[in-house]
Amino acid sequence: MVRLPYVTALTTLFSYGLLFAFGQLRDFVRRILDAGKSSNLKVGPAGRRGSGYAPICLGLEDFYTRRLYLRIQDCFGRPIASAPDAWFDVVERYSNDSNKTLHCTTKTSKCLNLGSYNYLGFAAADEYCTPRVIESLKKYSASTCSVRVDGGNTKLHIELEELVARFVGKPAAIVFGMGYVTNSAIIPALVGKGSLIISDSLNHNSIVNGARGSGATVRVFQHNNPAHLEEVLREQIAGGQPRTHRPWKKIIVIVEGIYSMEGELCKLPEIIAVCKKYKVYTYLDEAHSIGAVGKTGRGVCELLGVDPTDVDIMMGTFTKSFGSCGGYIAASKEIIDHLKHICPAHIYATSMSPPAVQQVISAIKVILGEDGSNRGAKKLAQIRENSNFFRSELQKMGFEVLGDNDSPVMPIMLYNPAKIPAFSRECLRQHVAVVTVAFPATPLLLARARICISASHSREDLIKGLEVISKVGDLVGIKYFPVEHEKTTSVEKTKKLQ
Ligand SMILES: Cc1ncc(COP(=O)(O)O)c(C=O)c1O
Ligand SMILES: *[C@@H]1O[C@H](CO)[C@@H](O)[C@H](O)[C@H]1NC(C)=O
Ligand SMILES: *[C@@H]1O[C@H](CO)[C@@H](O)[C@H](O)[C@H]1NC(C)=O
């Protein structure tokens, strides 16, 4: 949970207030000037045409883009010129117009990568995966140029679906070319009008859009709060559908395994217990947890001791732990067959790229030890050890770190909008690449840097990262809990002395 300090909340609000006021003032002056010119085809700020046309871009998010995001856009979307390994090459850019437009140079800077979702280190060349991926590229080419139900169904796709089902512990699976689409297209294929979706308040945008697009009624429960989930469920079951009060056709509860902006583990056992009590379906998005947690990499079910048969629909992506792209749904044979018959993303979208499929097959085989080595088990032990080491060191330094132990995602709270570019630029200058996330991906006041740890980080890498983050943290002033810091270090010291 966020422990936003009072003074920080005030200064953060004040900063946004100032940005907002000045932005509005500038927009106002701009409008007066534009009105003076009144040219018909003039494209004004944010592409507004002069007359006759309704503005395409409107609202707070547009304002935010122009008045905040554009000022710090050098901190986002930095071009990369290598694989997202423990270290990678970040392309240096320059601007001649105060960062309004950025141009790539031919120079790159080697940086410690603390931002990619490369949890198990499969995103870079791998002795087992890479040669097989290259073989599959030669054999099948980069694309099937066809949908699954036409010519886009290779032996690899069938093999992957069987392997995913076996890996996550479900009877059947279906794979898609994109993780985002797996949520946004599957949810409407499962529920529709007259159904009820109960969604965690911090669910990923792909779930939000899937839920909205489904036509089902959507109710939100407080983030990771099983008691509130139960309250919402009781209320909704008692009330039934709006106006008619007929019983809901189906009710489905959607949660994530690890929340990607919070680094927090789902309270899955408690949530499953509530869902079972009220006989409602469960949908679990394991984008960040599959492969990354659990003794054998099988995600939050394994980590938290939940039987996968208790989760009706298991969703996950191949874009994190497996170093590929695409997503999957694993469920009963009945559900998977149903999806294969009706899901537009299966019937109308080109199938997953064969080399990407091969990458996942090979990565899962390594995780399962079916490559004939123990590298998979080592990677799993390493990601856990790395994550817990990095998290506890950050906490000792006095940062406000969100999330749970074992989670490789650890947000460091920045809060103040001025601290977003300061932290990001200074880390980069010291060859540590970090990702910062702000509104609309997080609530306005809760901007943060998000560290993602990988099994491919060595202890030296992590120490280098910690040193830089600590220095920059002092400089930028984001060690919000320095008192605890002293306590813990002195405890550490006495421990060492004993
Ligand atoms: C929880 C969650 N679901 C779905 C997705 C979308 O997956 P992809 O990036 O593979 O399209 C993400 C992406 O980060 C995610 O965090
Ligand atoms: C930006 O400025 C530099 C040096 O002042 C100049 O060499 C370069 O051509 C400019 N680039 C662009 C895209 O205008
Ligand atoms: C533009 O970006 C550079 C590099 O990230 C940064 O050092 C500089 O302060 C930025 N300039 C402005 C005007 O924001």
Coordinates of C-alpha atoms and ligand atoms in Angstrom, one line a residue:
M1 CA 0.0 0.0 0.0
V2 CA 1.1 3.5 -0.8
R3 CA 2.2 5.5 2.3
L4 CA 2.1 9.0 0.6
P5 CA 3.7 11.4 3.2
Y6 CA 1.5 14.4 3.9
V7 CA 4.1 17.0 2.9
T8 CA 4.9 15.1 -0.3
A9 CA 1.2 15.0 -1.1
L10 CA 0.9 18.7 -0.7
T11 CA 4.0 19.6 -2.7
T12 CA 2.9 17.1 -5.4
L13 CA -0.5 18.6 -5.6
F14 CA 1.0 22.1 -5.7
S15 CA 3.3 21.1 -8.5
Y16 CA 0.5 19.8 -10.6
G17 CA -1.6 22.8 -9.7
L18 CA 1.2 25.1 -11.0
L19 CA 1.6 23.1 -14.2
F20 CA -2.1 23.1 -14.7
A21 CA -2.5 26.8 -14.1
F22 CA 0.4 27.8 -16.4
G23 CA -0.8 25.3 -19.0
Q24 CA -4.3 26.7 -19.0
L25 CA -2.9 30.2 -19.2
R26 CA -0.8 29.3 -22.2
D27 CA -3.8 27.6 -23.8
F28 CA -5.9 30.6 -23.2
V29 CA -3.3 33.0 -24.8
R30 CA -3.0 30.5 -27.6
R31 CA -6.7 30.5 -28.3
I32 CA -6.9 34.3 -28.3
L33 CA -4.0 34.5 -30.8
D34 CA -5.5 31.7 -32.9
A35 CA -8.9 33.5 -33.0
G36 CA -7.1 36.6 -34.2
K37 CA -5.6 34.7 -37.1
S38 CA -8.8 32.7 -37.9
S39 CA -7.2 30.8 -40.7
N40 CA -9.5 28.0 -42.1
L41 CA -7.0 25.2 -42.4
K42 CA -4.7 26.1 -39.6
V43 CA -3.8 23.2 -37.4
G44 CA -3.5 24.5 -33.8
P45 CA -2.2 22.8 -30.7
A46 CA -2.9 19.1 -30.6
G47 CA -4.0 19.1 -34.2
R48 CA -7.1 21.3 -33.8
R49 CA -8.3 22.6 -37.1
G50 CA -9.5 26.1 -37.3
S51 CA -13.2 26.0 -38.3
G52 CA -15.9 23.6 -39.3
Y53 CA -14.3 20.6 -37.7
A54 CA -15.0 19.2 -34.2
P55 CA -11.7 18.9 -32.3
I56 CA -10.4 15.3 -32.4
C57 CA -8.3 15.7 -29.3
L58 CA -9.9 17.0 -26.1
G59 CA -9.9 16.6 -22.4
L60 CA -7.5 16.4 -19.5
E61 CA -5.4 13.6 -21.0
D62 CA -4.8 15.7 -24.0
F63 CA -3.9 18.7 -21.8
Y64 CA -1.6 16.4 -19.8
T65 CA 0.1 15.2 -22.9
R66 CA 0.8 18.7 -24.1
R67 CA 1.7 20.4 -20.9
L68 CA 3.5 17.7 -19.0
Y69 CA 4.4 14.6 -21.1
L70 CA 5.9 16.6 -24.0
R71 CA 8.2 18.4 -21.6
I72 CA 9.7 15.1 -20.4
Q73 CA 9.2 12.9 -23.4
D74 CA 12.9 12.3 -23.6
C75 CA 12.4 10.0 -20.6
F76 CA 9.9 7.8 -22.5
G77 CA 10.2 5.6 -25.5
R78 CA 14.0 5.7 -25.6
P79 CA 15.2 3.8 -28.6
I80 CA 17.2 0.6 -27.9
A81 CA 19.8 -0.8 -30.2
S82 CA 20.3 -4.3 -28.8
A83 CA 18.5 -7.2 -27.1
P84 CA 17.0 -6.4 -23.8
D85 CA 19.6 -8.3 -21.8
A86 CA 21.0 -7.4 -18.3
W87 CA 22.9 -4.6 -20.1
F88 CA 21.7 -3.0 -23.4
D89 CA 22.5 -0.2 -25.8
V90 CA 20.4 2.9 -25.4
V91 CA 20.5 5.2 -28.5
E92 CA 21.6 8.8 -27.7
R93 CA 19.2 11.4 -28.9
Y94 CA 19.4 15.2 -29.3
S95 CA 16.9 17.9 -29.8
N96 CA 17.1 21.4 -31.3
D97 CA 13.8 22.5 -29.9
S98 CA 13.7 21.8 -26.2
N99 CA 12.9 18.1 -26.6
K100 CA 9.7 18.8 -28.7
T101 CA 11.3 16.6 -31.4
L102 CA 14.0 14.2 -30.7
H103 CA 16.5 12.8 -33.2
C104 CA 18.6 9.7 -32.9
T105 CA 22.4 10.0 -33.2
T106 CA 24.6 7.1 -34.3
K107 CA 26.0 6.9 -30.7
T108 CA 24.7 4.5 -28.1
S109 CA 25.3 4.2 -24.4
K110 CA 25.7 0.8 -22.7
C111 CA 23.3 0.8 -19.7
L112 CA 22.2 -1.5 -17.0
N113 CA 18.7 -2.6 -17.9
L114 CA 16.3 -2.3 -15.0
G115 CA 13.2 -1.8 -17.1
S116 CA 12.5 -4.8 -19.3
Y117 CA 10.2 -7.7 -18.3
N118 CA 13.0 -10.1 -19.0
Y119 CA 12.4 -12.0 -15.8
L120 CA 14.2 -15.3 -16.7
G121 CA 16.7 -13.8 -19.1
F122 CA 15.2 -15.5 -22.1
A123 CA 15.0 -12.2 -24.0
A124 CA 18.6 -12.3 -25.1
A125 CA 20.5 -15.0 -27.0
D126 CA 20.1 -18.4 -25.2
E127 CA 22.1 -21.5 -25.9
Y128 CA 19.0 -23.7 -26.2
C129 CA 16.4 -21.3 -27.5
T130 CA 18.2 -19.1 -30.1
P131 CA 19.4 -21.9 -32.5
R132 CA 15.9 -23.4 -32.5
V133 CA 14.3 -20.1 -33.1
I134 CA 16.6 -19.4 -36.1
E135 CA 15.8 -22.9 -37.5
S136 CA 12.1 -22.1 -37.2
L137 CA 12.6 -18.8 -38.9
K138 CA 14.3 -20.6 -41.8
K139 CA 11.6 -23.2 -42.0
Y140 CA 8.5 -21.2 -41.5
S141 CA 9.5 -17.5 -42.1
A142 CA 8.6 -14.6 -39.8
S143 CA 4.9 -14.8 -40.5
T144 CA 2.3 -17.3 -41.5
C145 CA 0.5 -14.6 -43.5
S146 CA -2.7 -16.3 -42.6
V147 CA -5.2 -16.8 -39.8
R148 CA -5.3 -20.0 -37.7
V149 CA -8.4 -21.4 -39.3
D150 CA -7.0 -20.9 -42.8
G151 CA -3.3 -21.5 -43.5
G152 CA -1.8 -20.1 -40.3
N153 CA -1.9 -23.2 -38.1
T154 CA 1.5 -24.8 -38.0
K155 CA 2.7 -27.8 -36.0
L156 CA 4.5 -25.4 -33.7
H157 CA 1.2 -23.7 -32.7
I158 CA -0.4 -27.0 -31.8
E159 CA 2.7 -28.1 -29.9
L160 CA 2.7 -24.8 -28.0
E161 CA -0.9 -25.0 -27.0
E162 CA -0.4 -28.5 -25.6
L163 CA 2.7 -27.5 -23.8
V164 CA 1.1 -24.4 -22.2
A165 CA -1.8 -26.4 -21.0
R166 CA 0.5 -28.9 -19.4
F167 CA 2.7 -26.2 -17.9
V168 CA -0.1 -24.3 -16.2
G169 CA -2.1 -27.3 -15.3
K170 CA -5.2 -27.0 -17.4
P171 CA -6.7 -29.4 -19.9
A172 CA -6.4 -27.1 -23.0
A173 CA -5.0 -23.8 -24.2
I174 CA -5.3 -21.4 -27.1
V175 CA -2.6 -18.9 -28.1
F176 CA -2.8 -15.5 -29.7
G177 CA -0.3 -13.2 -31.4
M178 CA -0.5 -10.5 -28.7
G179 CA -1.0 -10.5 -25.0
Y180 CA -3.1 -7.3 -25.0
V181 CA -5.5 -8.9 -27.5
T182 CA -5.7 -12.0 -25.5
N183 CA -7.6 -10.0 -22.8
S184 CA -9.3 -7.5 -25.0
A185 CA -10.7 -10.1 -27.4
I186 CA -11.3 -13.0 -25.1
I187 CA -13.3 -11.3 -22.4
P188 CA -16.0 -10.2 -24.9
A189 CA -16.1 -13.8 -26.2
L190 CA -16.8 -15.1 -22.7
V191 CA -19.3 -12.7 -21.4
G192 CA -21.8 -10.2 -22.8
K193 CA -25.0 -8.4 -22.1
G194 CA -26.7 -9.6 -19.0
S195 CA -23.5 -10.8 -17.5
L196 CA -21.5 -9.2 -14.8
I197 CA -17.7 -8.7 -14.6
I198 CA -16.2 -7.9 -11.2
S199 CA -12.8 -6.4 -11.9
D200 CA -9.9 -5.4 -9.5
S201 CA -9.6 -1.6 -9.5
L202 CA -6.0 -1.8 -10.7
N203 CA -6.5 -4.3 -13.5
H204 CA -4.5 -3.8 -16.7
N205 CA -5.9 -1.6 -19.5
S206 CA -6.3 -4.7 -21.8
I207 CA -8.7 -6.1 -19.2
V208 CA -10.5 -2.8 -18.8
N209 CA -11.0 -2.5 -22.6
G210 CA -12.0 -6.2 -22.9
A211 CA -14.6 -5.7 -20.2
R212 CA -16.0 -2.5 -21.7
G213 CA -16.1 -4.0 -25.1
S214 CA -18.0 -7.1 -23.9
G215 CA -21.2 -5.2 -23.2
A216 CA -21.4 -6.9 -19.8
T217 CA -22.0 -4.8 -16.7
V218 CA -18.7 -4.0 -15.0
R219 CA -18.3 -3.5 -11.3
V220 CA -14.9 -2.7 -9.7
F221 CA -13.8 -3.9 -6.3
Q222 CA -11.0 -2.3 -4.2
H223 CA -7.6 -3.4 -5.3
N224 CA -6.7 -6.8 -3.9
N225 CA -9.4 -6.6 -1.2
P226 CA -11.3 -10.0 -0.9
A227 CA -13.6 -8.6 1.8
H228 CA -14.7 -5.8 -0.6
L229 CA -15.0 -8.3 -3.4
E230 CA -17.4 -10.3 -1.3
E231 CA -19.4 -7.1 -0.4
V232 CA -19.8 -6.2 -4.1
L233 CA -20.7 -9.8 -5.0
R234 CA -23.4 -10.0 -2.4
E235 CA -24.9 -6.7 -3.4
Q236 CA -24.9 -7.6 -7.1
I237 CA -26.3 -11.1 -6.6
A238 CA -29.1 -9.7 -4.4
G239 CA -29.9 -6.8 -6.8
G240 CA -29.5 -8.8 -10.1
Q241 CA -29.5 -7.0 -13.5
P242 CA -30.2 -3.3 -13.6
R243 CA -33.9 -2.4 -14.0
T244 CA -35.2 -5.9 -14.6
H245 CA -33.6 -7.4 -11.5
R246 CA -33.3 -10.7 -13.2
P247 CA -30.4 -12.9 -12.0
W248 CA -27.1 -12.3 -13.8
K249 CA -26.5 -14.8 -16.7
K250 CA -22.9 -15.3 -15.6
I251 CA -20.6 -13.6 -13.1
I252 CA -16.9 -13.5 -13.6
V253 CA -14.2 -12.1 -11.3
I254 CA -11.0 -10.9 -13.0
V255 CA -7.7 -10.4 -11.2
E256 CA -4.0 -10.4 -12.0
G257 CA -1.3 -12.6 -10.5
I258 CA 1.2 -9.8 -10.1
Y259 CA 0.0 -6.3 -10.6
S260 CA 2.4 -4.7 -13.0
M261 CA 2.4 -1.2 -11.7
E262 CA 2.4 -2.3 -8.0
G263 CA 4.6 -5.3 -7.9
E264 CA 2.0 -6.8 -5.7
L265 CA 1.0 -10.4 -5.5
C266 CA -2.7 -11.2 -5.8
K267 CA -4.5 -12.5 -2.6
L268 CA -5.5 -15.4 -4.7
P269 CA -6.4 -18.0 -2.0
E270 CA -8.8 -15.6 -0.3
I271 CA -10.3 -14.4 -3.6
I272 CA -10.8 -18.0 -4.8
A273 CA -12.5 -18.8 -1.5
V274 CA -15.0 -15.9 -2.0
C275 CA -15.6 -16.9 -5.6
K276 CA -16.3 -20.5 -4.7
K277 CA -18.7 -19.5 -1.9
Y278 CA -20.8 -17.5 -4.4
K279 CA -20.2 -19.9 -7.3
V280 CA -18.8 -17.3 -9.7
Y281 CA -16.1 -17.8 -12.3
T282 CA -12.5 -16.6 -11.9
Y283 CA -10.2 -15.2 -14.6
L284 CA -6.6 -14.8 -13.7
D285 CA -4.1 -12.7 -15.7
E286 CA -0.7 -14.1 -15.1
A287 CA 1.2 -11.8 -17.5
H288 CA 3.8 -10.9 -14.9
S289 CA 3.7 -14.0 -12.8
I290 CA 3.8 -17.0 -15.1
G291 CA 7.4 -18.2 -15.4
A292 CA 8.6 -15.6 -12.9
V293 CA 7.3 -17.0 -9.6
G294 CA 6.6 -20.4 -8.0
K295 CA 9.1 -23.1 -7.4
T296 CA 8.9 -24.5 -10.9
G297 CA 7.8 -21.2 -12.5
R298 CA 4.1 -22.1 -12.7
G299 CA 3.1 -18.7 -11.4
V300 CA 1.0 -17.5 -8.4
C301 CA -1.0 -20.6 -8.1
E302 CA 2.1 -22.6 -7.4
L303 CA 3.6 -19.8 -5.2
L304 CA 0.4 -19.3 -3.1
G305 CA -0.8 -22.9 -3.0
V306 CA -3.9 -22.6 -5.2
D307 CA -5.0 -25.6 -7.3
P308 CA -5.2 -24.4 -10.9
T309 CA -8.5 -26.3 -11.3
D310 CA -10.0 -23.7 -8.9
V311 CA -9.2 -20.9 -11.5
D312 CA -11.6 -21.2 -14.4
I313 CA -9.7 -19.1 -16.9
M314 CA -5.9 -18.8 -16.8
M315 CA -4.6 -16.1 -19.0
G316 CA -0.9 -15.2 -19.5
T317 CA 1.5 -13.6 -21.9
F318 CA 4.7 -14.8 -23.5
T319 CA 6.2 -11.3 -23.5
K320 CA 7.8 -11.4 -20.1
S321 CA 9.4 -14.6 -18.7
F322 CA 9.5 -16.3 -22.0
G323 CA 11.1 -13.5 -24.0
S324 CA 8.8 -13.7 -26.9
C325 CA 5.4 -12.2 -27.9
G326 CA 1.8 -13.4 -27.7
G327 CA -0.6 -14.6 -25.1
Y328 CA -2.5 -17.6 -24.0
I329 CA -5.8 -18.7 -22.4
A330 CA -5.7 -22.1 -20.6
A331 CA -9.0 -23.6 -19.4
S332 CA -11.3 -26.6 -19.8
K333 CA -11.5 -28.2 -23.2
E334 CA -15.1 -27.0 -23.5
I335 CA -14.1 -23.3 -23.0
I336 CA -11.1 -23.6 -25.4
D337 CA -13.2 -25.2 -28.1
H338 CA -15.8 -22.5 -27.7
L339 CA -13.2 -19.8 -28.1
K340 CA -11.7 -21.5 -31.1
H341 CA -15.2 -21.4 -32.7
I342 CA -16.2 -17.8 -31.9
C343 CA -13.2 -15.6 -30.9
P344 CA -12.5 -13.0 -33.6
A345 CA -8.8 -12.8 -32.6
H346 CA -8.5 -16.5 -33.5
I347 CA -10.6 -16.5 -36.6
Y348 CA -9.7 -13.1 -38.1
A349 CA -6.2 -12.3 -36.9
T350 CA -2.9 -13.6 -38.4
S351 CA -1.5 -16.3 -36.1
M352 CA 1.4 -15.9 -33.8
S353 CA 4.7 -15.6 -35.6
P354 CA 6.3 -19.1 -35.8
P355 CA 9.7 -18.1 -34.5
A356 CA 8.0 -16.4 -31.6
V357 CA 6.1 -19.7 -31.0
Q358 CA 9.3 -21.6 -31.1
Q359 CA 10.9 -19.3 -28.6
V360 CA 8.1 -20.0 -26.1
I361 CA 8.3 -23.7 -26.7
S362 CA 12.0 -23.7 -26.1
A363 CA 11.9 -21.5 -23.0
I364 CA 9.2 -23.6 -21.4
K365 CA 11.3 -26.7 -22.1
V366 CA 14.3 -25.1 -20.4
I367 CA 12.0 -24.1 -17.4
L368 CA 10.7 -27.7 -17.2
G369 CA 14.3 -29.1 -17.4
E370 CA 13.3 -30.9 -20.7
D371 CA 16.3 -29.5 -22.4
G372 CA 18.4 -31.9 -20.4
S373 CA 19.9 -29.3 -18.1
N374 CA 19.1 -27.7 -14.8
R375 CA 19.4 -24.1 -16.2
G376 CA 15.7 -23.6 -15.8
A377 CA 15.7 -24.4 -12.1
K378 CA 18.8 -22.1 -11.7
K379 CA 17.1 -19.2 -13.4
L380 CA 14.1 -19.6 -11.2
A381 CA 16.2 -19.6 -8.0
Q382 CA 18.2 -16.6 -9.4
I383 CA 15.2 -14.4 -10.2
R384 CA 13.9 -15.0 -6.7
E385 CA 17.2 -14.3 -5.0
N386 CA 17.9 -11.2 -7.1
S387 CA 14.4 -9.8 -6.6
N388 CA 14.5 -10.3 -2.8
F389 CA 18.0 -8.9 -2.5
F390 CA 17.3 -5.8 -4.6
R391 CA 14.0 -5.1 -2.8
S392 CA 15.4 -5.4 0.7
E393 CA 18.4 -3.2 -0.2
L394 CA 16.1 -0.5 -1.7
Q395 CA 14.0 -0.6 1.5
K396 CA 17.1 -0.2 3.7
M397 CA 18.1 2.8 1.7
G398 CA 14.9 4.5 2.7
F399 CA 13.0 4.4 -0.6
E400 CA 9.3 3.8 -0.6
V401 CA 9.1 0.5 -2.5
L402 CA 5.8 -1.1 -3.3
G403 CA 5.0 -4.7 -3.7
D404 CA 5.7 -8.1 -2.2
N405 CA 8.7 -10.3 -1.6
D406 CA 9.4 -12.7 -4.5
S407 CA 7.9 -10.3 -7.0
P408 CA 10.5 -9.1 -9.6
V409 CA 8.5 -5.9 -10.1
M410 CA 9.3 -3.1 -7.6
P411 CA 8.0 0.4 -8.0
I412 CA 9.9 3.2 -6.2
M413 CA 7.6 6.0 -5.5
L414 CA 8.5 9.4 -6.9
Y415 CA 5.2 11.3 -6.5
N416 CA 6.3 14.8 -7.6
P417 CA 6.1 15.4 -11.4
A418 CA 9.5 17.2 -11.4
K419 CA 11.1 14.1 -9.9
I420 CA 10.1 11.9 -12.9
P421 CA 12.6 13.5 -15.4
A422 CA 15.1 14.2 -12.7
F423 CA 15.3 10.6 -11.6
S424 CA 15.1 9.1 -15.1
R425 CA 17.7 11.4 -16.7
E426 CA 20.2 11.2 -13.8
C427 CA 20.1 7.4 -13.7
L428 CA 20.6 7.3 -17.5
R429 CA 23.5 9.6 -17.2
Q430 CA 25.1 7.1 -14.8
H431 CA 24.3 4.3 -17.2
V432 CA 21.3 2.8 -15.4
A433 CA 18.2 2.7 -17.6
V434 CA 15.0 2.8 -15.5
V435 CA 11.4 3.1 -16.5
T436 CA 9.2 5.8 -15.0
V437 CA 5.5 5.5 -15.0
A438 CA 3.0 8.3 -14.5
F439 CA -0.6 9.3 -15.3
P440 CA -2.6 7.8 -17.0
A441 CA -0.9 4.5 -16.3
T442 CA -1.0 5.4 -12.5
P443 CA -3.2 7.8 -10.6
L444 CA -2.0 11.4 -11.1
L445 CA -0.3 11.8 -7.7
L446 CA 1.4 8.4 -7.7
A447 CA 4.1 8.6 -10.3
R448 CA 6.9 6.1 -9.8
A449 CA 9.9 4.5 -11.2
R450 CA 9.4 0.8 -11.9
I451 CA 12.3 -1.6 -11.5
C452 CA 12.1 -5.0 -13.1
I453 CA 14.7 -7.5 -12.0
S454 CA 16.0 -10.3 -14.2
A455 CA 17.6 -13.7 -13.5
S456 CA 20.3 -12.5 -15.9
H457 CA 21.5 -9.8 -13.6
S458 CA 24.6 -10.7 -11.7
R459 CA 25.3 -9.6 -8.2
E460 CA 27.7 -7.0 -9.4
D461 CA 25.0 -5.6 -11.8
L462 CA 22.5 -5.3 -8.9
I463 CA 25.1 -3.6 -6.7
K464 CA 25.9 -1.1 -9.4
G465 CA 22.2 -0.5 -9.9
L466 CA 21.7 0.0 -6.2
E467 CA 24.7 2.4 -5.9
V468 CA 23.4 4.6 -8.7
I469 CA 19.8 4.6 -7.5
S470 CA 20.9 5.5 -4.0
K471 CA 23.0 8.4 -5.2
V472 CA 20.3 9.6 -7.5
G473 CA 17.7 9.1 -4.8
D474 CA 19.7 11.4 -2.5
L475 CA 20.0 14.0 -5.2
V476 CA 16.4 13.9 -6.2
G477 CA 15.1 13.6 -2.7
I478 CA 12.9 10.5 -2.9
K479 CA 14.2 8.6 0.2
Y480 CA 10.9 9.3 2.0
F481 CA 11.6 7.0 4.9
P482 CA 15.1 7.7 6.1
V483 CA 14.4 7.0 9.8
E484 CA 13.6 3.3 9.1
H485 CA 16.8 3.3 7.1
E486 CA 18.9 4.1 10.1
K487 CA 17.1 1.6 12.3
T488 CA 17.6 -1.2 9.8
T489 CA 21.2 -0.5 9.0
S490 CA 22.1 -0.3 12.7
V491 CA 20.3 -3.7 13.2
E492 CA 22.4 -4.9 10.3
K493 CA 25.5 -3.6 11.8
T494 CA 24.9 -5.2 15.2
K495 CA 24.1 -8.5 13.4
K496 CA 27.4 -8.3 11.6
L497 CA 29.3 -7.5 14.8
Q498 CA 27.8 -10.5 16.6
Ligands
LIG1 C1 -1.4 -7.7 -16.7 C2 -1.2 -7.6 -18.1 N1 -2.0 -8.1 -19.0 C3 -1.8 -8.0 -20.3 C4 -0.7 -7.3 -20.8 C5 -0.6 -7.2 -22.3 O1 0.4 -8.1 -22.8 P1 1.3 -7.8 -24.0 O2 2.3 -6.7 -23.6 O3 2.0 -9.1 -24.2 O4 0.5 -7.4 -25.2 C6 0.2 -6.7 -19.9 C7 1.3 -6.0 -20.5 O5 2.2 -5.5 -19.9 C8 -0.1 -6.9 -18.6 O6 0.8 -6.3 -17.7
LIG2 C1 20.4 20.5 -34.8 O1 21.5 21.4 -34.4 C2 22.8 20.9 -34.8 C3 23.9 21.8 -34.3 O2 23.4 23.0 -33.9 C4 22.8 20.8 -36.3 O3 24.1 20.3 -36.7 C5 21.7 19.8 -36.8 O4 21.7 19.8 -38.2 C6 20.4 20.3 -36.2 N1 19.4 19.2 -36.5 C7 18.2 19.4 -37.0 C8 17.4 18.2 -37.3 O5 17.8 20.5 -37.3
LIG3 C1 15.9 17.6 -22.9 O1 16.4 16.3 -22.6 C2 17.7 16.2 -22.1 C3 18.2 14.8 -22.1 O2 17.3 13.9 -21.5 C4 17.7 16.9 -20.8 O3 19.0 16.9 -20.2 C5 17.3 18.3 -21.0 O4 17.2 19.0 -19.7 C6 15.9 18.4 -21.6 N1 15.6 19.8 -21.9 C7 14.4 20.4 -21.6 C8 14.3 21.8 -22.0 O5 13.6 19.8 -20.9

